[in-house]
Short mmCIF file of C-alpha atoms in Angstrom, two decimals:
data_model
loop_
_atom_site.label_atom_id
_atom_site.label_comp_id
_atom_site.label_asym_id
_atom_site.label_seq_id
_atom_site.Cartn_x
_atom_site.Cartn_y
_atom_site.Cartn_z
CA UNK B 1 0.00 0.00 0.00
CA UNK B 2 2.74 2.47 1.08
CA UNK B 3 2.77 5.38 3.18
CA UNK B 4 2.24 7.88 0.95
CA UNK B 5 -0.82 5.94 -0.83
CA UNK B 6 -4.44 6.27 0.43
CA UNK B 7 -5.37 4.16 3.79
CA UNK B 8 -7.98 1.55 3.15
CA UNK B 9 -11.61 2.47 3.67
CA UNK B 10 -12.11 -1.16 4.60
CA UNK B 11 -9.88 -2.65 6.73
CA UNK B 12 -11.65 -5.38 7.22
CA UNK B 13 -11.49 -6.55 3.47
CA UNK B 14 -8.01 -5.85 3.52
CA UNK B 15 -7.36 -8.06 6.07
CA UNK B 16 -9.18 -10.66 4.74
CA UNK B 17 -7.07 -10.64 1.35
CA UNK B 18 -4.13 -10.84 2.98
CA UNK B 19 -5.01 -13.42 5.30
CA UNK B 20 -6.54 -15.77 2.21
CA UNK B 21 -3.96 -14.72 -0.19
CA UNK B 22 -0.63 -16.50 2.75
CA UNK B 23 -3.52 -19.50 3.29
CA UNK B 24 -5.58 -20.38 0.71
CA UNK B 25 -4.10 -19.49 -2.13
CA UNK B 26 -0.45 -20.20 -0.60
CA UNK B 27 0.87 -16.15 -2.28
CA UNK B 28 -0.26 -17.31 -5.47
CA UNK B 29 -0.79 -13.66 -7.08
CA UNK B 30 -1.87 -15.10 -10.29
CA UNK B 31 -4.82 -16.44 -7.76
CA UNK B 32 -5.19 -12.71 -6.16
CA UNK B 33 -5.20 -11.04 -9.45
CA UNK B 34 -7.89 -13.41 -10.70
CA UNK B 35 -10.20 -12.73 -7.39
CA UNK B 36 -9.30 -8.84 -7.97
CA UNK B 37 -10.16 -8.32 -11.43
CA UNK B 38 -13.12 -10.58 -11.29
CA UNK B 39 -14.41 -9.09 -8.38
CA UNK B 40 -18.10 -6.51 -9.11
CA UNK B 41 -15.95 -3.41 -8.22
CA UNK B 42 -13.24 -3.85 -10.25
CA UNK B 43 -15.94 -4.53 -13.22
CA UNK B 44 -17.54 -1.21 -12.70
CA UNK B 45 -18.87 0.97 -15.20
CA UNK B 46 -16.61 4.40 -15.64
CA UNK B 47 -20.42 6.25 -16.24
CA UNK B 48 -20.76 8.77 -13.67
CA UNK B 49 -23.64 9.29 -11.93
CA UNK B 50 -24.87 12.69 -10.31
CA UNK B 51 -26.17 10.95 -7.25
CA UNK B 52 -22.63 9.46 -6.52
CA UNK B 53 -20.25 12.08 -7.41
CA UNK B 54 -22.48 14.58 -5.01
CA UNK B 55 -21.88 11.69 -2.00
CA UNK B 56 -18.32 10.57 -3.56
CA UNK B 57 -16.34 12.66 -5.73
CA UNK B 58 -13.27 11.60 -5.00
CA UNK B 59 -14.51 8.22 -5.83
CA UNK B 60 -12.85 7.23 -2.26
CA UNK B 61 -15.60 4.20 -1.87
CA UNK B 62 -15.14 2.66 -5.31
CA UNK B 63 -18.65 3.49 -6.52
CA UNK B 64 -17.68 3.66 -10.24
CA UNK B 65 -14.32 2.52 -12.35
CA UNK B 66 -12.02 4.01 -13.77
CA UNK B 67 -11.30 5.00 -17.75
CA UNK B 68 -8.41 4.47 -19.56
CA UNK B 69 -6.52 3.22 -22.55
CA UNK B 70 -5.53 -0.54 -22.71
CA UNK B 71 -1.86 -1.08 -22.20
CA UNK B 72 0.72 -1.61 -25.01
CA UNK B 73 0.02 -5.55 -24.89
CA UNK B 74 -3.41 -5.71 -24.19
CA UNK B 75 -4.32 -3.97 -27.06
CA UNK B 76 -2.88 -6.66 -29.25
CA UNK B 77 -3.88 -9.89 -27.49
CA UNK B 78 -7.51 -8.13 -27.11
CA UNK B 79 -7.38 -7.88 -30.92
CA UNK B 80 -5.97 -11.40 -31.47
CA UNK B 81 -8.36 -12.94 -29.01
CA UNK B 82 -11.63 -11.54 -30.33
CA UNK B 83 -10.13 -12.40 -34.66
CA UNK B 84 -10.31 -16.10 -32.78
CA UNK B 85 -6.03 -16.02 -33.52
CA UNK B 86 -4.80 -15.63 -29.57
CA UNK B 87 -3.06 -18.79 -29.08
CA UNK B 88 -3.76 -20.08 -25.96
CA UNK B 89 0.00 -21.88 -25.12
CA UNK B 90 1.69 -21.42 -21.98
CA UNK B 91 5.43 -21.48 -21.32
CA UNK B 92 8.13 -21.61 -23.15
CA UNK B 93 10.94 -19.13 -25.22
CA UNK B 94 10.13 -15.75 -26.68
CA UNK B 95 8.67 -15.44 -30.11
CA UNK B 96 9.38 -13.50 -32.95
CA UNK B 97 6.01 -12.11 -34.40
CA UNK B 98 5.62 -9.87 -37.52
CA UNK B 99 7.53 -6.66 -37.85
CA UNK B 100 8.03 -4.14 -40.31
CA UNK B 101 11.37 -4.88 -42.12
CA UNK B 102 14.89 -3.33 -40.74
CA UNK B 103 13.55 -2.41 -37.77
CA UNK B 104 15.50 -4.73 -35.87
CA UNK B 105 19.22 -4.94 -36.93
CA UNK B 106 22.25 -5.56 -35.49
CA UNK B 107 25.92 -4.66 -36.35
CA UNK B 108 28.05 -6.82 -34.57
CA UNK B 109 26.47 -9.98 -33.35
CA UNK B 110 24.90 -10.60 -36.74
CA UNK B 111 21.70 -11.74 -35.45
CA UNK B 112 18.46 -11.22 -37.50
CA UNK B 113 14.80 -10.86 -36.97
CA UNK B 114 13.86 -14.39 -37.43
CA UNK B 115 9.59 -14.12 -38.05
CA UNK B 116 7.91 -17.12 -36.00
CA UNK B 117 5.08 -19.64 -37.47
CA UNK B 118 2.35 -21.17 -36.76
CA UNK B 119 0.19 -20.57 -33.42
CA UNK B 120 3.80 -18.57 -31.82
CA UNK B 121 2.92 -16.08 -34.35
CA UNK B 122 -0.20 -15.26 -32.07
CA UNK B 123 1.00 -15.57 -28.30
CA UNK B 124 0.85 -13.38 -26.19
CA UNK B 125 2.38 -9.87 -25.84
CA UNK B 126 4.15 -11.21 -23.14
CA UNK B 127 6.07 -13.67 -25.12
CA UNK B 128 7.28 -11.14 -27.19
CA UNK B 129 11.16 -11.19 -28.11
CA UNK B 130 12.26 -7.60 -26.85
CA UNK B 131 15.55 -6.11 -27.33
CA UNK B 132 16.34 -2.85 -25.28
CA UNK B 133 17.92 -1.09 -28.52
CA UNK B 134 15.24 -2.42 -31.25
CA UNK B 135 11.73 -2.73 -28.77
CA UNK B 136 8.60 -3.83 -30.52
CA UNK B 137 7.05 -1.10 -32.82
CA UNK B 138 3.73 -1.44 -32.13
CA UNK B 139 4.34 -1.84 -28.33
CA UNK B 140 6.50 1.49 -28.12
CA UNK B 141 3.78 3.08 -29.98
CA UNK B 142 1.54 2.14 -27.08
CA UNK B 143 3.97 3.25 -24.57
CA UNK B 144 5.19 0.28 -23.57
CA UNK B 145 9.13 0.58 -22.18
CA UNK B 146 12.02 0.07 -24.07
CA UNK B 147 13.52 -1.04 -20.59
CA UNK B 148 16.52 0.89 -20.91
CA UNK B 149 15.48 2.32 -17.45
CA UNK B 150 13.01 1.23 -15.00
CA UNK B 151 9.48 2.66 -15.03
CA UNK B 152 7.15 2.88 -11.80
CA UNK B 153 4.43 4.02 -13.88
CA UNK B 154 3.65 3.92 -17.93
CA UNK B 155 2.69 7.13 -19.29
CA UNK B 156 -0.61 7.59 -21.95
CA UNK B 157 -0.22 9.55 -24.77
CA UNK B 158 -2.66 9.34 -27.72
CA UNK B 159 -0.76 10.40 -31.13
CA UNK B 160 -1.67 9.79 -34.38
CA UNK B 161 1.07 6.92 -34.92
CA UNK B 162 -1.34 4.88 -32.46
CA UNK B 163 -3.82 5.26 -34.97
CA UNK B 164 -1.85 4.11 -37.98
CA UNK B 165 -0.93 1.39 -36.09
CA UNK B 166 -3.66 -0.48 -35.47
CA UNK B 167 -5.39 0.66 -38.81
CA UNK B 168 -2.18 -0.43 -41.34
CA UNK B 169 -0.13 -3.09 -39.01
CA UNK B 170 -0.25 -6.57 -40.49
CA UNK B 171 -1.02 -7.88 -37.00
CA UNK B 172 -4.28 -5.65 -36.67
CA UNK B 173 -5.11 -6.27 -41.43
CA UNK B 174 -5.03 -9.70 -40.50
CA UNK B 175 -7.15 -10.12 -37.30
CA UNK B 176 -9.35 -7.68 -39.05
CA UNK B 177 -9.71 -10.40 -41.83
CA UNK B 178 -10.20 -13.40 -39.31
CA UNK B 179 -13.00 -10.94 -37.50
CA UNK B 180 -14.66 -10.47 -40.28
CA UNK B 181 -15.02 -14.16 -41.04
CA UNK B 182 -16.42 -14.57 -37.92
CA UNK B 183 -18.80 -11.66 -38.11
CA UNK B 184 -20.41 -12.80 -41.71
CA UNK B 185 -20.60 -16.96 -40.43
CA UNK B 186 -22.14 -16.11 -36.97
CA UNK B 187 -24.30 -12.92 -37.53
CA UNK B 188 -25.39 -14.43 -41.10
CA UNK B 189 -27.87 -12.67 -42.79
CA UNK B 190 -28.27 -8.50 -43.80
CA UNK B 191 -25.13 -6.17 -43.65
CA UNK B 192 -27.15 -4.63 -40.52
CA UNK B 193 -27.41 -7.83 -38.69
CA UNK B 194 -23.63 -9.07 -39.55
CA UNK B 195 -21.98 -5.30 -38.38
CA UNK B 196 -24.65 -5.42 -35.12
CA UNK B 197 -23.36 -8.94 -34.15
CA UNK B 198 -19.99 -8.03 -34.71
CA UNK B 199 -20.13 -4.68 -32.47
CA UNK B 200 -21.43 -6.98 -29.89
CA UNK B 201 -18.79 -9.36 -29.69
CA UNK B 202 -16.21 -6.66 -29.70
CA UNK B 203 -18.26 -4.34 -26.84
CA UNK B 204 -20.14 -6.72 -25.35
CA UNK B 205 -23.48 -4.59 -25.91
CA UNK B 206 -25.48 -4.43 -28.81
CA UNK B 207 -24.65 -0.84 -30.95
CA UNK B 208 -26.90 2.20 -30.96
CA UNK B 209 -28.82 2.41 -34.05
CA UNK B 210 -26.65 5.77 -35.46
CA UNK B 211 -23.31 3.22 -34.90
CA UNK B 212 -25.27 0.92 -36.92
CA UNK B 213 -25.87 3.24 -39.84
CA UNK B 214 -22.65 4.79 -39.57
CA UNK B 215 -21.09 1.71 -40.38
CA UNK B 216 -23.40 0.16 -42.91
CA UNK B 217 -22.50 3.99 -44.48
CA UNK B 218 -18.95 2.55 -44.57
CA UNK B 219 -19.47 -1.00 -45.51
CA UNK B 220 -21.48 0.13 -48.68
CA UNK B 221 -18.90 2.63 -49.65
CA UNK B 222 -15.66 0.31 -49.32
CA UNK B 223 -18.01 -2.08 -51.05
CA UNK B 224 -18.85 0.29 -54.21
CA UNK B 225 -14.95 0.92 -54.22
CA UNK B 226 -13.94 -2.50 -54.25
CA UNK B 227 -16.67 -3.40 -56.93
CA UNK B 228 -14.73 -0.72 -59.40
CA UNK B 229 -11.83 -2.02 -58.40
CA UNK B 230 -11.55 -5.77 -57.13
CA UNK B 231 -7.53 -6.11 -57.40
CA UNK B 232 -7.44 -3.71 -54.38
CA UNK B 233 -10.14 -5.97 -52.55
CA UNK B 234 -7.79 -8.88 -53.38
CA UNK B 235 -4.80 -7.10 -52.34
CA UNK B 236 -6.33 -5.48 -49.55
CA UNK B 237 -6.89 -9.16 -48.11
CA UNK B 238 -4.19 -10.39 -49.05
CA UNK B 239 -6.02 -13.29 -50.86
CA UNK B 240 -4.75 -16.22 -53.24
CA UNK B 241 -5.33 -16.84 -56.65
CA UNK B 242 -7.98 -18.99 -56.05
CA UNK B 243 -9.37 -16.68 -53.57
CA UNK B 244 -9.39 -13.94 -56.24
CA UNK B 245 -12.16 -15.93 -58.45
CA UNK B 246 -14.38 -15.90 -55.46
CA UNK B 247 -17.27 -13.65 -56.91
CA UNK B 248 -18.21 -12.36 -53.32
CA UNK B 249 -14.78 -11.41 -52.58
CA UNK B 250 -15.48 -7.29 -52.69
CA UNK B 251 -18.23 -8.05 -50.24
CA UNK B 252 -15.41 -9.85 -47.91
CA UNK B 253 -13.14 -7.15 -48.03
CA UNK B 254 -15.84 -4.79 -47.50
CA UNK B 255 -16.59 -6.47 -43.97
CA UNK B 256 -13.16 -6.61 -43.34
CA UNK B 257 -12.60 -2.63 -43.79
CA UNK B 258 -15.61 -2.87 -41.07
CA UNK B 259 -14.04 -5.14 -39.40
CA UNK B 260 -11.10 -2.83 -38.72
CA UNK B 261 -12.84 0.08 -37.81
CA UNK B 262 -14.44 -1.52 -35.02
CA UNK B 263 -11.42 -2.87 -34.24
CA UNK B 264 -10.23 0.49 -34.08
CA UNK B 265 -13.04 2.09 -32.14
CA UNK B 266 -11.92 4.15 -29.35
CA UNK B 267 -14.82 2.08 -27.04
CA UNK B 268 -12.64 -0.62 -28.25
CA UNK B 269 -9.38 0.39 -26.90
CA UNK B 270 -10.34 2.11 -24.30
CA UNK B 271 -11.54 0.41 -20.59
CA UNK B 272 -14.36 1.85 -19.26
#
């Protein structure tokens, strides 16, 4: 807690934590961390109400949560695990996912950038090879540390180059193309239904109805673009030859371009 932090307002509580965390859960924090972030406060909408910021301002009794961007790698395994790409392995070296190339080089040991396959392509942030003089793009872009020094707090900043991430980095094209999938085989039906079904999955609520026409807006528009112009939707996704023939690809990429707004949605990024 420290002695310059806030006392407890319930002592009790605190008491009983510590108490379970030495017994039950013999210092597992993995275990506290689960009880803590599972728990109904820590779930808390960020909404404020009138009625408790006249009793509570300072929000001293926890009466609503707080709002902030996601964290450097929570932004990408959020966006891998809703595309259905997280991979769920535990353990084992760092990988090597997708970077831009000559970002990482090195003049004297020789070493290279070697890009990992398969499922180590999608693990977790926290797998991540890191090198304190060639960090992770997207991560720095986030604000993650190089680690050159230790931090006792990450800044937030919110730049444009966060922005261009997520919209143009092959990680975030190709879990856009993967969400998409899974928006047009479970929300089958009208563009309305398929971009409401995929909203949901991604919030967790179903959309407003001006979200929903907003986006139809831009589903019909990439969709006229890519119908005057289907090498772009076949380039756009990346797709094979035979892939190219499919007569409903401009529709596909059409979702996808969807698919990546919503992925880049500040709701999205943002907890609240």
């Amino acid at each position: 807690m420290g002695t310059q932090s806030i006392p407890s307002m319930h002592t009790d509580l605190l008491d009983y934590l510590a108490l379970d965390l030495m017994h039950s859960k013999k210092w597992s924090m993995k275990s506290l961390i689960k009880d803590i972030v599972m728990s109904s406060t820590y779930k808390q909408s960020s909404s404020l109400k009138k009625s408790d910021a006249d009793k509570d301002p300072a929000n001293i009794y926890l009466a609503r949560g707080p709002r902030f961007r996601l964290s450097a790698e929570q932004i990408r395994d959020q966006t891998l695990a809703v595309s259905g790409l997280l991979s769920k392995k535990m353990y084992g070296p760092s990988v090597m996912p997708f970077q831009p190339d000559g970002v990482w080089m090195t003049v004297y040991s020789g070493e290279s950038w070697a890009t990992s396959e398969g499922e180590d392509q999608y693990r977790r942030g926290l797998y991540t090879f890191l090198k304190r003089t060639s960090p992770y793009p997207s991560f720095i872009s986030f604000d993650a540390s190089s680690r050159e020094v230790c931090l006792g707090d990450r800044i937030r900043t919110n730049t444009p180059l966060q922005a261009l991430t997520t919209l143009n980095d092959p990680v975030y094209i190709e879990a856009a193309k993967h969400l998409s999938r899974r928006m047009q085989k479970d929300g089958a039906g009208s563009p309305k239904s398929i971009i409401s079904h995929g909203y949901k999955e991604l919030m967790l609520k179903s959309p407003t109805e001006d979200k929903v026409v907003a986006l139809e807006k831009l589903y019909q528009a990439a969709l006229q673009n890519f119908n005057k112009k289907p090498a772009e939707a076949a380039k756009f996704m990346a797709a094979s030859a035979d892939e190219s023939k499919d007569p409903s690809l401009t529709s596909k990429a059409a979702y996808m371009v969807v698919a990546n707004a919503l992925l880049n949605l500040d709701e999205f990024l943002t907890k609240s």
